[in-house]
């Protein structure tokens, strides 16, 4: 009771005050400091002498140990009124952020401070829960020993001298530097640094305001260091004085003390307070008054106890009545619940029967709808099939009509072409007859030129026979008309090979050379190279001209071409250069290989020749083929007349094509007749 009274009389003594003191001297990657160990020990003793509830003293902490100490101290600060952290050792500033350096820090690069050092903001967050005062004292403004060896990852990043200025964000928070921001502190020549020596001297003075204590500390440090070091405080406190050590208690008059204690006991107003006062002061007026107050309080407590007992009896009776009513209500509620449950079950059964009936009706309805849908689908399918069948019949009829029209048009075209061809053959026949007559006259006039005239007549007869054979293949003429087209000197039965028109051959050779299928000059004679050239044209132009004869159709097809058709093919030893073949020249030490490229000559040692074996020159490589071989010519059967061959081929073509009368001039039958005549009357 007395302790509570004194705590009420002197509230400053009831405040919980805690402090954390850290001194780092033995640095592993920097020169050892002598004063931080002594300074931290002196400050720890100062806080203990000042009556602090908790003083945690740590030395030479590594980074992990320093973080653990701050974490543990944060639990201590949680219900404290005053919280102080003192640190002595190295501190650095990087880009405006202050860091406290643990003893195991290496700090090879500027960004290593994020992992190896403790930021000042961490200390501020630890003491944040304190209710009345938050204080950080830093005797760490020494020269940065890592500045010379520390590499900068960013050239513009600043590593300052001393510590940077800081403004606390929370009220009643002070941060005390041993030297003003941007300057360094001195270690001094004594056991302690000038800053800590002054703090130990002025902070413990009883009743001295904290701000005045730091002011006296500043003045003393300036005096000792000849104004080279000026301590500085950042932050603010309220208008009320705050002393680290309370002022000494003032002696009071005994009577006044008894009266004061009586008044305190009266304010408390409990039986224990009066008993404590009577035990402290057993005699005197105030003791009797305290006894009367205690008796009065006891009587009042007895009365209140009787009232409380009656109230409890009344409450108990009311409780019993309420419980009885509640039991009756619960029984009635249970009965009502059972009746409601039975009603609910009956309703659910009726609802289930109704739902079953509805489901059955719905199934019957759906079945009826499905049967109607299937019937409609079958009816629609039948109608669609009838419509499709009608459309198919219509399309077939239209196709037959179109085919009949096409056949009629084809027959008309073939008839027109046949008429044109007959006119051409007639004019050609007249020209050939004139040439034959001139040749015959020349033979009569000049016996020496008889042989030449005979050759010309034979050539003309050969060309006429070829044209007649071509006309017989394409035209549906009577045998008598074909016989009329025969040249003079040619037997009616077609004996002898047909002669080709030299002008036609020359034109065809020139056109084959134009489209790139031949490289030979126009000689007027249709030879094997010309036949291979025409076969090459058929292959690349997708045509089917007979390669054994020079035809007008082939000539017309070649004249219609405006660009190269056959790919350029060079013989061995030549390569393609645009539209020409250029000879391949190999440099010294290389020779032309079988794949038409230059390869290095490999000299092999000649094997020893066996006796009796003659050595000879190397076998020459066969020349490369440039064109496909021409198909073998089939000599037509000349034992029959042209008319007999045509009639026979026409009958075979109609039988093979099932064309019937009037269809032998279609494209298919015409091709069969043409092939039959070329094969001597066989399809």
XYZ file of C-alpha atoms in Angstrom:
683
model
C 0.000 0.000 0.000
C 2.792 2.386 0.874
C 4.540 1.517 -2.408
C 1.403 2.422 -4.327
C 1.093 5.649 -2.366
C 4.673 6.641 -3.083
C 4.242 5.684 -6.735
C 1.265 8.031 -6.879
C 3.174 10.781 -5.135
C 6.260 10.473 -7.406
C 5.108 9.389 -10.896
C 8.612 9.847 -12.353
C 9.844 6.970 -10.253
C 7.120 4.683 -11.671
C 8.269 5.150 -15.342
C 9.886 2.112 -16.941
C 13.271 3.099 -18.379
C 15.336 0.762 -20.616
C 18.685 1.176 -22.380
C 20.787 -0.751 -24.934
C 24.541 -0.036 -24.988
C 26.753 -1.342 -27.860
C 30.510 -0.795 -28.189
C 32.413 -2.132 -31.234
C 36.216 -1.908 -31.005
C 37.665 -5.151 -32.456
C 36.933 -4.669 -36.192
C 38.104 -7.549 -38.392
C 38.612 -5.573 -41.635
C 39.551 -2.169 -40.166
C 41.996 -0.861 -37.544
C 41.022 -1.640 -33.937
C 39.472 1.172 -31.879
C 40.442 1.548 -28.223
C 37.860 4.003 -26.855
C 34.456 2.393 -27.869
C 34.933 -0.465 -25.383
C 35.669 2.016 -22.552
C 32.966 4.465 -23.661
C 30.245 1.813 -23.790
C 31.244 0.476 -20.366
C 31.085 3.986 -18.868
C 27.638 4.680 -20.378
C 26.307 1.307 -19.175
C 27.392 2.177 -15.623
C 25.810 5.632 -15.909
C 22.412 4.201 -16.886
C 22.532 1.613 -14.101
C 23.438 4.293 -11.515
C 20.520 6.393 -12.781
C 18.130 3.578 -11.783
C 17.167 2.250 -15.246
C 14.997 -0.863 -15.099
C 16.855 -2.635 -17.928
C 20.412 -1.969 -19.181
C 21.641 -4.363 -21.906
C 25.412 -4.041 -22.526
C 26.925 -5.609 -25.741
C 30.492 -5.564 -27.104
C 32.003 -6.259 -30.536
C 28.820 -7.482 -32.170
C 28.827 -9.050 -35.632
C 26.071 -8.212 -38.120
C 23.829 -11.156 -37.159
C 24.430 -10.565 -33.429
C 23.686 -6.872 -33.764
C 20.390 -7.566 -35.551
C 19.463 -10.139 -32.877
C 20.259 -7.656 -30.075
C 18.031 -5.002 -31.689
C 15.234 -7.545 -32.181
C 15.388 -8.651 -28.524
C 15.529 -5.028 -27.314
C 12.387 -4.212 -29.335
C 10.471 -6.658 -27.105
C 11.797 -4.837 -24.026
C 10.795 -1.403 -25.395
C 7.215 -2.516 -26.040
C 5.889 -1.409 -22.589
C 8.629 1.127 -21.683
C 8.242 4.864 -21.087
C 11.876 5.809 -21.837
C 14.089 3.963 -24.351
C 17.761 4.840 -25.064
C 20.258 3.241 -27.517
C 23.942 4.165 -27.225
C 26.424 3.071 -29.949
C 30.192 3.608 -30.036
C 32.187 2.469 -33.045
C 32.319 3.144 -36.808
C 29.442 4.768 -38.681
C 29.304 5.671 -42.387
C 27.027 7.635 -44.708
C 26.215 6.499 -48.299
C 23.908 8.591 -50.499
C 22.370 10.353 -47.466
C 21.709 7.128 -45.476
C 23.544 6.515 -42.172
C 24.793 3.012 -41.307
C 26.284 1.552 -38.086
C 29.130 -0.854 -38.891
C 29.278 -4.293 -37.140
C 32.663 -5.758 -36.209
C 32.696 -8.352 -39.053
C 31.801 -5.973 -41.915
C 34.078 -6.098 -45.007
C 32.362 -3.479 -47.243
C 34.328 -4.115 -50.449
C 31.643 -2.296 -52.476
C 29.252 0.504 -51.613
C 26.186 -1.748 -52.051
C 27.543 -4.200 -49.447
C 26.289 -1.804 -46.763
C 22.744 -3.016 -47.499
C 23.682 -6.507 -46.250
C 26.625 -5.986 -43.864
C 25.680 -2.762 -41.987
C 22.692 -1.629 -39.861
C 20.789 1.470 -41.067
C 19.962 4.163 -38.517
C 16.257 3.830 -39.411
C 16.363 0.330 -37.888
C 17.265 1.830 -34.474
C 14.469 4.411 -34.753
C 11.905 1.693 -35.471
C 13.117 -0.323 -32.443
C 12.548 2.546 -29.908
C 9.324 3.731 -31.571
C 6.965 2.068 -28.960
C 8.415 4.107 -26.028
C 5.744 6.425 -24.576
C 7.627 9.488 -23.220
C 11.190 9.653 -24.533
C 13.087 8.020 -27.446
C 16.836 8.775 -27.485
C 19.718 7.560 -29.723
C 23.286 8.569 -28.835
C 25.919 7.961 -31.556
C 29.621 8.293 -30.758
C 30.333 7.006 -34.317
C 31.295 10.068 -36.375
C 34.889 8.915 -36.940
C 36.754 8.812 -40.260
C 35.436 6.065 -42.579
C 38.223 3.424 -42.720
C 36.515 1.705 -45.690
C 36.313 4.778 -47.951
C 39.646 4.227 -49.717
C 39.170 0.508 -50.447
C 35.410 0.566 -51.088
C 34.519 0.260 -54.801
C 31.629 2.326 -56.141
C 29.165 0.391 -58.318
C 27.681 3.705 -59.483
C 30.109 6.549 -60.135
C 27.633 9.192 -58.939
C 27.024 7.484 -55.566
C 28.307 9.676 -52.723
C 30.170 8.328 -49.688
C 30.077 11.194 -47.184
C 32.387 12.303 -44.407
C 30.979 11.511 -40.976
C 27.199 11.061 -40.707
C 24.393 12.759 -42.612
C 21.809 15.051 -41.073
C 18.608 13.313 -40.014
C 15.187 14.579 -38.869
C 13.177 12.118 -36.725
C 9.567 11.714 -37.766
C 8.167 10.880 -34.306
C 7.665 13.424 -31.477
C 9.782 13.339 -28.278
C 12.621 11.738 -30.240
C 16.256 12.918 -30.034
C 19.329 11.780 -31.988
C 22.633 12.981 -30.505
C 25.759 13.022 -32.731
C 29.284 13.242 -31.287
C 30.011 15.670 -34.171
C 27.747 17.747 -36.378
C 26.590 16.195 -39.660
C 29.326 16.128 -42.294
C 32.178 16.328 -39.758
C 34.174 13.757 -37.790
C 34.698 13.196 -34.062
C 38.002 12.780 -32.214
C 38.950 9.801 -30.042
C 40.967 12.000 -27.673
C 43.981 11.094 -25.564
C 42.192 9.830 -22.446
C 40.367 6.643 -21.533
C 37.135 7.953 -23.060
C 36.334 10.083 -26.091
C 35.620 13.778 -25.380
C 31.932 13.336 -26.201
C 31.311 10.307 -23.946
C 33.410 11.817 -21.110
C 31.193 14.916 -21.127
C 27.995 12.818 -21.304
C 28.996 10.741 -18.258
C 29.652 13.985 -16.381
C 26.405 15.879 -17.144
C 23.643 13.339 -17.904
C 23.414 11.797 -14.364
C 22.966 15.192 -12.605
C 19.725 14.934 -10.586
C 16.934 17.142 -11.869
C 18.975 18.483 -14.847
C 16.866 18.760 -18.031
C 18.081 16.478 -20.808
C 18.474 19.324 -23.303
C 20.578 21.332 -20.815
C 22.717 18.273 -20.178
C 23.440 17.948 -23.930
C 24.087 21.708 -24.081
C 26.688 21.496 -21.287
C 28.179 18.481 -23.103
C 28.500 20.528 -26.321
C 30.238 23.391 -24.540
C 32.721 21.099 -22.820
C 33.579 19.193 -26.059
C 34.180 22.467 -27.928
C 36.448 23.618 -25.119
C 38.421 20.369 -24.943
C 38.884 20.064 -28.756
C 39.616 23.775 -29.343
C 36.377 24.133 -31.333
C 37.342 21.290 -33.721
C 34.402 19.074 -32.710
C 30.847 20.272 -32.104
C 28.252 17.732 -30.894
C 24.779 18.187 -32.319
C 21.231 17.094 -31.445
C 18.464 16.411 -34.015
C 14.797 16.196 -33.025
C 12.696 17.985 -30.372
C 11.019 17.597 -26.967
C 8.007 19.313 -25.359
C 8.051 22.248 -22.926
C 8.182 20.102 -19.765
C 11.598 19.461 -18.250
C 12.835 15.883 -18.524
C 15.697 14.808 -16.274
C 17.466 11.514 -16.720
C 17.842 11.371 -12.882
C 14.955 12.832 -10.796
C 15.724 15.599 -8.255
C 16.243 14.519 -4.595
C 13.127 14.242 -2.391
C 12.337 17.287 -0.109
C 12.095 16.669 3.702
C 8.556 17.216 5.020
C 7.093 18.091 8.459
C 5.912 14.889 10.331
C 2.437 16.262 11.004
C 2.172 17.418 7.467
C 3.358 13.985 6.312
C 0.648 12.268 8.464
C -1.987 14.595 7.063
C -0.760 14.006 3.513
C -0.856 10.226 3.997
C -4.366 10.499 5.516
C -5.525 12.451 2.489
C -3.983 9.844 0.182
C -5.710 7.004 2.044
C -8.961 8.949 1.898
C -8.597 9.383 -1.858
C -7.990 5.660 -2.229
C -11.037 4.932 -0.028
C -10.514 1.201 0.506
C -10.386 -0.860 3.727
C -6.821 -1.952 2.915
C -5.702 1.723 2.583
C -7.129 2.577 6.017
C -5.608 -0.567 7.576
C -2.215 0.397 6.106
C -2.518 3.956 7.469
C -3.534 2.713 11.009
C -0.616 0.244 10.976
C 1.776 3.105 10.044
C 0.299 5.651 12.471
C -1.381 3.661 15.375
C -1.851 6.725 17.645
C -3.224 10.201 17.304
C -6.218 11.976 15.960
C -5.674 10.830 12.402
C -5.474 7.213 13.635
C -8.887 7.515 15.307
C -10.333 9.237 12.271
C -8.874 6.489 10.089
C -10.493 3.850 12.417
C -13.868 5.589 12.146
C -13.505 5.727 8.386
C -12.591 2.082 8.340
C -15.611 1.112 10.530
C -17.887 3.197 8.409
C -16.490 1.499 5.362
C -16.935 -1.951 7.036
C -20.583 -1.161 7.903
C -21.209 0.050 4.425
C -19.586 -3.071 3.068
C -21.813 -5.247 5.382
C -24.894 -3.405 4.218
C -23.867 -3.770 0.644
C -23.184 -7.469 1.282
C -26.714 -7.943 2.717
C -28.217 -6.058 -0.167
C -26.137 -8.121 -2.548
C -27.254 -11.336 -0.815
C -30.956 -10.353 -1.065
C -30.412 -9.431 -4.681
C -28.794 -12.764 -5.375
C -31.677 -14.643 -3.648
C -34.141 -12.689 -5.728
C -32.137 -13.361 -8.877
C -31.943 -17.061 -7.990
C -35.717 -17.261 -7.505
C -36.287 -15.427 -10.747
C -33.811 -17.758 -12.399
C -35.667 -20.830 -11.128
C -38.988 -19.426 -12.276
C -37.458 -18.574 -15.633
C -35.990 -22.048 -15.955
C -39.386 -23.605 -15.144
C -41.086 -21.383 -17.699
C -38.336 -22.139 -20.150
C -38.765 -25.905 -19.589
C -42.533 -25.579 -20.161
C -41.897 -23.497 -23.244
C -39.343 -25.988 -24.488
C -41.789 -28.886 -23.975
C -44.489 -26.979 -25.815
C -42.028 -26.030 -28.515
C -40.973 -29.651 -28.865
C -44.595 -30.722 -29.178
C -45.235 -27.995 -31.718
C -42.056 -29.001 -33.570
C -43.164 -32.639 -33.715
C -46.573 -31.617 -35.038
C -44.926 -29.272 -37.546
C -42.533 -32.038 -38.606
C -45.406 -34.459 -39.133
C -47.253 -31.806 -41.123
C -44.086 -31.119 -43.151
C -43.583 -34.832 -43.905
C -47.193 -35.202 -45.027
C -46.860 -32.104 -47.196
C -43.631 -33.426 -48.689
C -45.324 -36.758 -49.505
C -48.202 -34.944 -51.220
C -45.717 -32.756 -53.067
C -43.711 -35.812 -54.144
C -46.861 -37.480 -55.518
C -47.801 -34.322 -57.400
C -44.263 -34.002 -58.789
C -44.322 -37.657 -59.885
C -47.623 -37.054 -61.699
C -46.251 -33.901 -63.317
C -43.065 -35.737 -64.319
C -45.071 -38.559 -65.864
C -47.215 -36.062 -67.789
C -44.075 -34.222 -68.898
C -42.486 -37.470 -70.088
C -45.624 -38.356 -72.029
C -45.654 -34.894 -73.567
C -41.978 -35.091 -74.466
C -42.500 -38.548 -75.979
C -45.345 -37.231 -78.112
C -43.258 -34.241 -79.196
C -40.302 -36.532 -80.010
C -42.494 -38.852 -82.087
C -43.879 -35.850 -83.963
C -40.341 -34.552 -84.520
C -39.145 -37.932 -85.846
C -42.187 -38.142 -88.162
C -41.498 -34.641 -89.452
C -37.827 -35.485 -89.952
C -38.694 -38.652 -91.916
C -41.153 -36.694 -94.052
C -38.578 -33.936 -94.614
C -35.921 -36.534 -95.473
C -38.201 -38.168 -98.052
C -39.017 -34.796 -99.594
C -35.310 -33.871 -99.695
C -34.468 -37.199 -101.347
C -37.192 -36.665 -103.969
C -35.940 -33.129 -104.601
C -32.350 -34.370 -104.843
C -33.383 -37.116 -107.256
C -35.251 -34.594 -109.407
C -32.273 -32.239 -109.325
C -29.929 -35.092 -110.248
C -32.169 -36.049 -113.176
C -32.288 -32.424 -114.281
C -28.499 -32.109 -114.060
C -28.006 -35.347 -116.004
C -30.388 -34.152 -118.691
C -28.588 -30.811 -118.851
C -25.248 -32.644 -119.006
C -26.471 -34.817 -121.883
C -27.770 -31.756 -123.684
C -24.459 -29.955 -123.128
C -22.514 -33.031 -124.278
C -24.619 -33.294 -127.450
C -24.042 -29.598 -128.091
C -20.320 -30.001 -127.464
C -20.120 -32.997 -129.830
C -22.015 -31.087 -132.472
C -19.685 -28.102 -132.045
C -16.666 -30.411 -132.136
C -17.915 -32.083 -135.300
C -18.487 -28.674 -136.862
C -14.990 -27.554 -135.840
C -13.416 -30.752 -137.179
C -15.353 -30.362 -140.435
C -14.131 -26.764 -140.741
C -10.562 -27.802 -140.021
C -10.843 -30.637 -142.526
C -12.109 -28.247 -145.167
C -9.266 -25.843 -144.467
C -6.764 -28.687 -144.560
C -8.159 -29.933 -147.860
C -7.699 -26.472 -149.313
C -4.137 -26.335 -148.041
C -3.391 -29.797 -149.405
C -4.876 -28.869 -152.776
C -2.691 -25.767 -153.062
C 0.315 -27.706 -151.847
C -0.473 -30.482 -154.344
C -0.700 -27.956 -157.187
C 2.623 -26.456 -156.109
C 4.255 -29.871 -155.908
C 2.813 -30.875 -159.289
C 4.256 -27.715 -160.786
C 7.629 -28.438 -159.263
C 7.513 -32.045 -160.492
C 6.618 -30.914 -163.994
C 9.448 -28.397 -163.996
C 11.815 -31.089 -162.783
C 10.634 -33.482 -165.492
C 11.136 -30.787 -168.186
C 14.604 -30.048 -166.859
C 15.444 -33.759 -166.955
C 14.345 -33.910 -170.607
C 16.297 -30.738 -171.548
C 19.457 -31.669 -169.697
C 20.447 -35.313 -169.419
C 23.227 -34.337 -167.046
C 20.634 -32.936 -164.584
C 18.371 -35.982 -164.791
C 19.649 -37.450 -161.566
C 19.082 -34.213 -159.653
C 15.598 -33.829 -161.058
C 14.800 -37.411 -160.086
C 15.896 -36.715 -156.496
C 13.764 -33.562 -156.354
C 10.763 -35.461 -157.716
C 11.345 -38.238 -155.150
C 11.552 -35.670 -152.329
C 8.375 -33.987 -153.507
C 6.632 -37.345 -153.742
C 7.844 -38.225 -150.222
C 6.484 -34.937 -148.790
C 3.177 -35.360 -150.608
C 2.820 -38.916 -149.287
C 3.500 -37.653 -145.722
C 0.917 -34.887 -146.065
C -1.589 -37.377 -147.508
C -1.000 -39.725 -144.569
C -1.516 -36.836 -142.113
C -4.671 -35.719 -143.919
C -5.963 -39.306 -143.888
C -5.476 -39.471 -140.118
C -7.355 -36.266 -139.333
C -10.096 -36.116 -141.960
C -13.063 -38.332 -142.581
C -12.760 -38.440 -146.352
C -13.632 -41.005 -148.877
C -10.867 -43.211 -150.122
C -11.238 -41.852 -153.613
C -10.636 -38.278 -152.357
C -7.428 -39.359 -150.574
C -6.204 -41.077 -153.688
C -6.776 -37.882 -155.648
C -4.318 -36.044 -153.346
C -1.439 -38.377 -154.237
C 1.476 -36.723 -155.996
C 2.443 -37.727 -159.477
C 4.839 -40.572 -159.480
C 3.444 -42.078 -156.229
C 1.642 -45.387 -156.480
C -1.944 -45.571 -155.329
C -1.116 -48.254 -152.831
C 1.411 -45.930 -151.080
C 4.524 -47.858 -152.005
C 7.725 -46.068 -150.983
C 8.473 -43.761 -147.956
C 6.857 -40.251 -148.056
C 9.134 -37.298 -148.763
C 9.172 -34.181 -146.437
C 8.956 -30.580 -147.649
C 12.437 -29.066 -147.116
C 10.963 -25.612 -146.429
C 8.672 -27.050 -143.755
C 11.600 -28.943 -142.204
C 13.794 -25.822 -142.192
C 11.064 -23.743 -140.544
C 10.478 -26.420 -137.914
C 14.243 -26.711 -137.219
C 14.518 -22.926 -136.847
C 11.578 -22.824 -134.393
C 13.050 -25.695 -132.326
C 16.287 -23.738 -132.107
C 14.320 -20.607 -131.068
C 12.654 -22.300 -128.051
C 15.956 -23.864 -126.941
C 15.187 -27.483 -127.811
C 17.839 -27.781 -130.557
C 21.275 -26.367 -131.289
C 21.643 -27.692 -134.844
C 21.301 -25.462 -137.905
C 18.414 -25.719 -140.382
C 19.470 -28.182 -143.089
C 16.095 -29.115 -144.550
C 16.551 -32.796 -143.690
C 14.551 -34.328 -140.790
C 17.209 -36.363 -138.954
C 17.510 -38.161 -135.608
C 18.735 -35.027 -133.696
C 15.665 -33.144 -134.959
C 13.388 -35.967 -133.795
C 15.043 -35.866 -130.336
C 14.595 -32.086 -130.248
C 10.851 -32.411 -131.042
C 10.520 -35.144 -128.367
C 12.160 -32.770 -125.851
C 9.656 -30.069 -126.854
C 6.744 -32.515 -126.357
C 8.033 -33.277 -122.868
C 8.397 -29.626 -121.746
C 5.378 -28.163 -123.608
C 3.078 -31.112 -122.763
C 2.306 -31.849 -126.437
C 2.092 -35.133 -128.397
C 3.355 -34.387 -131.897
C 4.736 -37.287 -133.952
C 8.533 -36.926 -133.825
C 9.052 -38.972 -137.023
C 7.646 -36.302 -139.354
C 7.764 -32.492 -139.555
C 4.096 -31.468 -139.319
C 2.346 -28.127 -139.796
C 0.654 -28.494 -136.394
C 4.023 -28.782 -134.641
C 5.285 -25.748 -136.596
C 2.229 -23.673 -135.582
C 2.625 -24.688 -131.903
C 6.291 -23.688 -131.963
C 5.495 -20.321 -133.587
C 3.017 -19.545 -130.769
C 5.815 -19.828 -128.155
C 7.467 -16.514 -127.200
C 9.942 -17.744 -124.576
C 12.397 -20.607 -124.065
C 10.597 -23.917 -123.476
C 13.374 -26.492 -123.188
C 15.950 -26.058 -120.406
C 19.466 -25.310 -121.516
C 21.605 -28.490 -121.388
C 25.346 -28.248 -121.842
C 27.665 -31.048 -122.827
C 30.404 -32.278 -120.549
C 33.094 -29.666 -120.139
C 30.614 -26.742 -120.433
C 28.524 -24.860 -117.872
C 25.414 -22.675 -118.154
C 26.009 -18.907 -118.305
C 22.663 -17.187 -118.974
C 21.349 -18.539 -122.309
C 24.749 -19.906 -123.437
C 27.064 -22.827 -122.595
C 30.571 -21.675 -121.585
C 33.559 -23.988 -121.531
C 34.863 -24.928 -118.062
C 38.564 -24.132 -117.564
C 40.344 -25.751 -114.598
C 43.465 -24.189 -113.062
C 46.789 -25.954 -112.826
C 46.663 -29.041 -110.638
C 42.930 -29.607 -111.232
C 41.070 -31.587 -113.866
C 37.447 -31.978 -114.970
C 35.683 -34.746 -113.037
C 32.748 -36.929 -114.001
C 30.300 -34.593 -112.249
C 31.451 -31.709 -114.505
C 33.475 -29.894 -111.796
C 37.187 -29.217 -111.236
C 38.901 -31.560 -108.765
C 42.496 -31.709 -107.547
C 44.661 -34.201 -109.391
C 45.866 -36.965 -107.057
C 49.073 -38.567 -108.299
C 49.186 -42.228 -107.414
C 52.228 -44.428 -107.590
C 52.064 -46.736 -110.575
C 51.832 -50.334 -109.589
C 54.455 -52.694 -110.858
C 53.195 -54.193 -114.092
C 52.804 -57.902 -114.288
C 54.735 -59.620 -117.034
C 52.802 -60.278 -120.173
C 50.290 -57.429 -119.613
C 50.568 -54.497 -121.954
C 49.860 -51.051 -120.628
C 47.904 -48.673 -122.751
C 46.283 -45.294 -122.573
C 43.404 -44.737 -120.156
C 39.979 -45.506 -121.459
C 38.198 -42.363 -122.463
C 34.997 -41.413 -120.674
C 31.839 -41.572 -122.796
C 30.393 -38.193 -123.651
C 27.385 -37.049 -121.658
C 24.006 -37.212 -123.303
C 22.245 -33.894 -123.745
C 18.879 -35.085 -125.004
C 16.653 -38.091 -124.653
C 17.000 -40.698 -127.431
C 14.353 -40.405 -130.120
C 11.687 -43.079 -130.191
C 12.145 -45.744 -132.808
C 10.274 -45.048 -136.000
C 7.652 -47.472 -137.049
C 7.608 -47.909 -140.786
C 4.013 -47.907 -142.039
C 2.747 -50.897 -143.875
C 2.901 -49.920 -147.559
C 1.378 -53.111 -148.856
C -2.064 -51.515 -148.693
C -3.393 -48.373 -150.367
C -3.971 -45.173 -148.344
C -7.720 -45.484 -148.758
C -7.780 -49.083 -147.528
C -5.676 -48.149 -144.470
C -7.972 -45.228 -143.621
C -11.168 -47.303 -143.959
C -9.721 -50.033 -141.789
C -8.514 -47.545 -139.101
C -11.878 -45.736 -139.067
C -13.779 -48.973 -138.480
C -11.393 -50.015 -135.654
C -11.566 -46.573 -133.992
C -15.382 -46.570 -134.007
C -15.483 -50.080 -132.551
C -12.944 -49.204 -129.846
C -14.662 -45.906 -128.875
C -18.267 -47.206 -129.096
C -19.036 -43.968 -130.802
C -21.548 -45.207 -133.373
C -22.351 -43.425 -136.614
C -21.581 -39.748 -136.784
C -19.073 -39.782 -133.882
C -15.894 -40.721 -135.766
C -14.933 -37.048 -136.034
C -14.771 -36.529 -132.231
C -11.431 -35.873 -130.568
C -11.030 -39.423 -129.190
C -11.849 -41.225 -132.480
C -9.729 -38.798 -134.454
C -6.725 -39.586 -132.259
C -7.335 -43.328 -132.629
C -7.517 -43.040 -136.448
C -4.323 -40.950 -136.476
C -2.439 -43.501 -134.361
C -3.783 -46.386 -136.448
C -2.545 -44.864 -139.738
C 0.918 -44.242 -138.195
C 1.055 -47.897 -137.088
C 0.171 -49.206 -140.553
C -3.512 -49.977 -139.934
C -3.342 -51.218 -136.297
C -4.731 -49.487 -133.200
